[in-house]
Amino acid sequence: MTQESAADGKPARPPAGRRRWTSFVADGSAGDKPVRGLHEATNPKHRLRVEHDAHTLLIHLSDEDGAGWTTIAVDRETRSWAVAQGERQADAARRAYEALYEQEPLPHDSR
């Protein structure tokens, strides 16, 4: 049986029962450098990173195995959002940003 429901294309709801929710944890940091990344405690390949400027938040989430990325771009003023996926974090970020702001180029190279 697949994770997707044939009727609407959405993933099937996980089985009922007791689930333990966990959090991502911060990467180690050397010296005075800020911590910029989070990862799942039991799976360091599953990463999360958030960056922002005065107008936009970019939330980057790697695939479970770290091979691809999903980026959510959020306009800080309106809270409008767009989501994109790509093999590279920069590609997903660029697509999400362009979808949010109707094809305006990303002002900096996101990792």
XYZ file of N, CA and C in Angstrom:
333
model
N 0.839 -1.183 0.000
C 0.000 0.000 0.000
C 0.883 1.244 0.000
N 0.539 2.234 -0.799
C 1.347 3.442 -0.882
C 0.922 4.448 0.175
N 1.725 5.495 0.344
C 1.418 6.565 1.289
C 0.349 7.499 0.756
N 0.071 7.457 -0.557
C -0.896 8.378 -1.127
C -2.251 7.727 -1.278
N -3.281 8.509 -1.084
C -4.647 8.070 -1.296
C -4.956 8.230 -2.781
N -5.530 7.237 -3.398
C -5.816 7.304 -4.825
C -6.878 8.354 -5.134
N -7.778 8.633 -4.214
C -8.895 9.535 -4.466
C -8.462 10.990 -4.656
N -7.594 11.501 -3.833
C -7.277 12.929 -3.896
C -5.791 13.241 -4.022
N -4.922 12.237 -4.080
C -3.495 12.476 -4.227
C -2.790 12.902 -2.955
N -3.509 13.028 -1.855
C -2.895 13.417 -0.585
C -2.330 12.193 0.115
N -1.307 12.377 0.952
C -0.781 11.235 1.718
C -1.862 10.671 2.646
N -1.784 9.373 2.868
C -2.707 8.741 3.812
C -2.369 9.204 5.225
N -3.376 9.363 6.052
C -3.160 9.761 7.443
C -2.394 8.652 8.153
N -1.382 9.012 8.969
C -0.645 7.985 9.726
C -1.600 7.215 10.645
N -1.232 5.984 10.985
C -2.098 5.187 11.849
C -2.344 5.887 13.188
N -3.555 5.685 13.700
C -3.900 6.266 15.004
C -3.057 5.597 16.080
N -2.929 6.266 17.156
C -2.151 5.713 18.260
C -1.252 6.773 18.846
N -0.518 6.351 19.787
C 0.362 7.271 20.494
C 1.618 7.553 19.680
N 1.859 8.818 19.410
C 3.058 9.224 18.682
C 3.845 10.185 19.549
N 5.130 10.086 19.449
C 5.992 11.013 20.173
C 6.530 12.031 19.180
N 6.217 13.294 19.422
C 6.734 14.380 18.591
C 8.096 14.771 19.121
N 9.024 15.041 18.214
C 10.361 15.478 18.610
C 10.684 16.783 17.897
N 11.834 17.327 18.174
C 12.253 18.591 17.577
C 13.574 18.421 16.850
N 13.880 19.380 16.010
C 15.201 19.446 15.419
C 16.119 20.067 16.458
N 17.399 19.733 16.402
C 18.375 20.259 17.359
C 19.437 21.057 16.608
N 20.109 21.957 17.318
C 21.108 22.817 16.699
C 22.392 22.063 16.402
N 22.996 22.434 15.280
C 24.328 21.935 14.949
C 25.317 22.532 15.941
N 26.446 21.890 16.116
C 27.495 22.445 16.960
C 28.075 23.697 16.329
N 28.533 24.608 17.140
C 29.104 25.848 16.628
C 30.481 26.056 17.234
N 31.406 26.517 16.421
C 32.763 26.767 16.899
C 32.945 28.249 17.198
N 33.426 28.543 18.380
C 33.738 29.931 18.736
C 32.528 30.830 18.773
N 32.693 32.019 18.175
C 31.643 33.026 18.194
C 30.695 32.947 17.002
N 30.858 31.953 16.152
C 29.991 31.834 14.986
C 28.586 31.414 15.414
N 27.559 32.042 14.828
C 26.191 31.660 15.184
C 25.838 30.281 14.627
N 24.928 29.606 15.272
C 24.416 28.326 14.792
C 23.418 28.631 13.689
N 23.623 28.065 12.517
C 22.766 28.378 11.375
C 21.900 27.204 10.927
N 22.148 26.019 11.461
C 21.406 24.867 10.995
C 20.871 24.022 12.126
N 19.812 23.321 11.823
C 19.222 22.356 12.746
C 19.184 21.008 12.031
N 19.136 19.942 12.817
C 18.979 18.609 12.241
C 18.188 17.750 13.202
N 17.609 16.693 12.652
C 16.876 15.740 13.474
C 17.894 15.013 14.347
N 17.617 14.890 15.635
C 18.580 14.321 16.584
C 19.030 12.920 16.183
N 18.123 12.097 15.687
C 18.470 10.722 15.337
C 18.802 10.549 13.855
N 18.716 11.626 13.085
C 18.996 11.547 11.653
C 19.637 12.863 11.191
N 20.944 13.017 11.345
C 21.601 14.281 11.017
C 21.529 14.683 9.540
N 21.147 13.756 8.644
C 20.984 14.113 7.235
C 19.694 14.900 6.998
N 18.742 14.812 7.907
C 17.462 15.534 7.798
C 17.643 16.895 8.460
N 17.801 17.945 7.632
C 18.204 19.256 8.125
C 17.138 20.326 7.910
N 17.262 21.398 8.689
C 16.358 22.536 8.606
C 17.177 23.806 8.751
N 16.872 24.800 7.933
C 17.585 26.076 7.999
C 16.595 27.184 7.690
N 16.705 28.286 8.409
C 15.857 29.444 8.169
C 16.759 30.646 7.945
N 16.452 31.422 6.911
C 17.174 32.669 6.685
C 16.159 33.738 6.313
N 16.562 34.988 6.445
C 15.622 36.066 6.161
C 16.340 37.342 5.806
N 15.595 38.218 5.151
C 16.028 39.598 4.984
C 14.861 40.458 5.461
N 14.871 41.718 5.156
C 13.828 42.611 5.659
C 12.441 42.296 5.093
N 12.375 41.541 3.984
C 11.098 41.305 3.316
C 10.636 39.853 3.288
N 11.577 38.921 3.348
C 11.242 37.521 3.070
C 11.891 36.565 4.062
N 11.135 35.533 4.462
C 11.678 34.405 5.218
C 11.807 33.230 4.254
N 12.925 32.521 4.312
C 13.106 31.296 3.544
C 13.328 30.158 4.535
N 12.470 29.167 4.486
C 12.546 28.009 5.375
C 12.925 26.811 4.511
N 14.103 26.250 4.751
C 14.633 25.157 3.940
C 14.559 23.854 4.744
N 13.961 22.830 4.175
C 13.864 21.519 4.820
C 14.396 20.474 3.849
N 15.420 19.733 4.297
C 15.976 18.700 3.423
C 15.068 17.473 3.419
N 15.257 16.633 2.398
C 14.574 15.341 2.403
C 15.095 14.542 3.595
N 14.402 13.488 3.944
C 14.802 12.662 5.085
C 16.233 12.155 4.944
N 16.646 11.871 3.689
C 18.001 11.359 3.460
C 18.978 12.460 3.056
N 18.526 13.719 3.069
C 19.387 14.847 2.745
C 19.620 15.057 1.267
N 18.950 14.293 0.401
C 19.232 14.347 -1.032
C 18.519 15.472 -1.780
N 17.471 16.038 -1.254
C 16.725 17.096 -1.920
C 16.207 18.102 -0.913
N 15.581 19.171 -1.400
C 15.137 20.251 -0.515
C 13.726 20.723 -0.846
N 13.012 21.128 0.183
C 11.744 21.837 0.061
C 11.954 23.188 0.706
N 11.603 24.259 0.008
C 11.739 25.604 0.566
C 10.387 26.288 0.587
N 10.097 26.908 1.708
C 8.898 27.728 1.861
C 9.368 29.177 1.918
N 8.874 30.004 1.015
C 9.189 31.431 1.009
C 7.969 32.165 1.562
N 8.190 33.046 2.539
C 7.094 33.778 3.179
C 7.376 35.273 3.088
N 6.411 36.027 2.555
C 6.518 37.481 2.555
C 6.238 37.967 3.972
N 7.156 38.715 4.561
C 7.043 39.100 5.970
C 5.871 40.047 6.218
N 5.540 40.899 5.272
C 4.464 41.866 5.489
C 3.075 41.235 5.372
N 2.867 40.438 4.331
C 1.526 39.895 4.064
C 1.321 38.477 4.562
N 2.403 37.770 4.835
C 2.396 36.349 5.193
C 1.953 35.463 4.035
N 1.966 36.012 2.811
C 1.760 35.187 1.624
C 2.933 34.223 1.536
N 2.713 33.045 0.939
C 3.774 32.055 0.896
C 3.748 31.269 -0.410
N 4.867 30.643 -0.695
C 5.005 29.748 -1.846
C 5.966 28.641 -1.447
N 5.776 27.480 -2.036
C 6.612 26.310 -1.730
C 7.187 25.763 -3.027
N 8.445 25.333 -2.970
C 9.075 24.706 -4.133
C 10.035 23.618 -3.662
N 10.332 22.706 -4.571
C 11.272 21.629 -4.267
C 12.363 21.583 -5.329
N 13.523 21.086 -4.936
C 14.629 20.942 -5.861
C 15.685 20.032 -5.292
N 16.579 19.578 -6.150
C 17.671 18.721 -5.687
C 18.670 19.505 -4.858
N 18.842 20.801 -5.196
C 19.756 21.656 -4.446
C 18.957 22.701 -3.677
N 19.447 23.059 -2.509
C 18.779 24.051 -1.670
C 18.602 25.366 -2.421
N 19.626 25.801 -3.140
C 19.556 27.067 -3.876
C 18.481 27.030 -4.957
N 18.319 25.884 -5.619
C 17.299 25.768 -6.659
C 15.898 25.851 -6.065
N 15.666 25.151 -4.964
C 14.359 25.198 -4.310
C 14.064 26.609 -3.813
N 15.067 27.276 -3.251
C 14.883 28.641 -2.749
C 14.544 29.592 -3.889
N 15.255 29.489 -4.981
C 15.013 30.367 -6.128
C 13.599 30.172 -6.655
N 13.166 28.925 -6.811
C 11.826 28.648 -7.327
C 10.739 29.168 -6.384
N 10.921 28.955 -5.077
C 9.916 29.424 -4.113
C 9.850 30.947 -4.114
N 10.997 31.597 -4.136
C 11.043 33.062 -4.139
C 10.385 33.609 -5.402
N 10.716 33.024 -6.551
C 10.129 33.476 -7.803
C 8.627 33.243 -7.841
N 8.162 32.132 -7.281
C 6.722 31.872 -7.228
C 6.014 32.872 -6.313
N 6.661 33.242 -5.230
C 6.073 34.196 -4.295
C 5.986 35.590 -4.893
N 7.051 36.014 -5.546
C 7.120 37.385 -6.056
C 7.011 37.463 -7.577
N 6.315 36.540 -8.199
C 6.041 36.575 -9.630
C 7.282 36.760 -10.476
N 8.223 35.870 -10.320
C 9.416 35.764 -11.141
C 10.507 36.790 -10.869
N 10.446 37.543 -9.797
C 11.566 38.416 -9.457
C 12.745 37.538 -9.063
N 13.961 37.879 -9.482
C 15.112 37.039 -9.116
C 15.428 37.143 -7.619
N 15.943 36.059 -7.080
C 16.368 36.026 -5.687
C 17.503 37.024 -5.497
N 17.434 37.896 -4.465
C 18.436 38.946 -4.316
C 19.815 38.454 -3.917
N 19.932 37.241 -3.419
C 21.237 36.687 -3.043
C 21.197 35.202 -3.286
N 22.357 34.586 -3.339
C 22.400 33.155 -3.546
C 22.179 32.444 -2.236
N 21.065 31.772 -2.109
C 20.727 30.996 -0.924
C 21.470 29.670 -0.994
N 21.831 29.121 0.119
C 22.551 27.844 0.110
C 21.614 26.723 -0.077
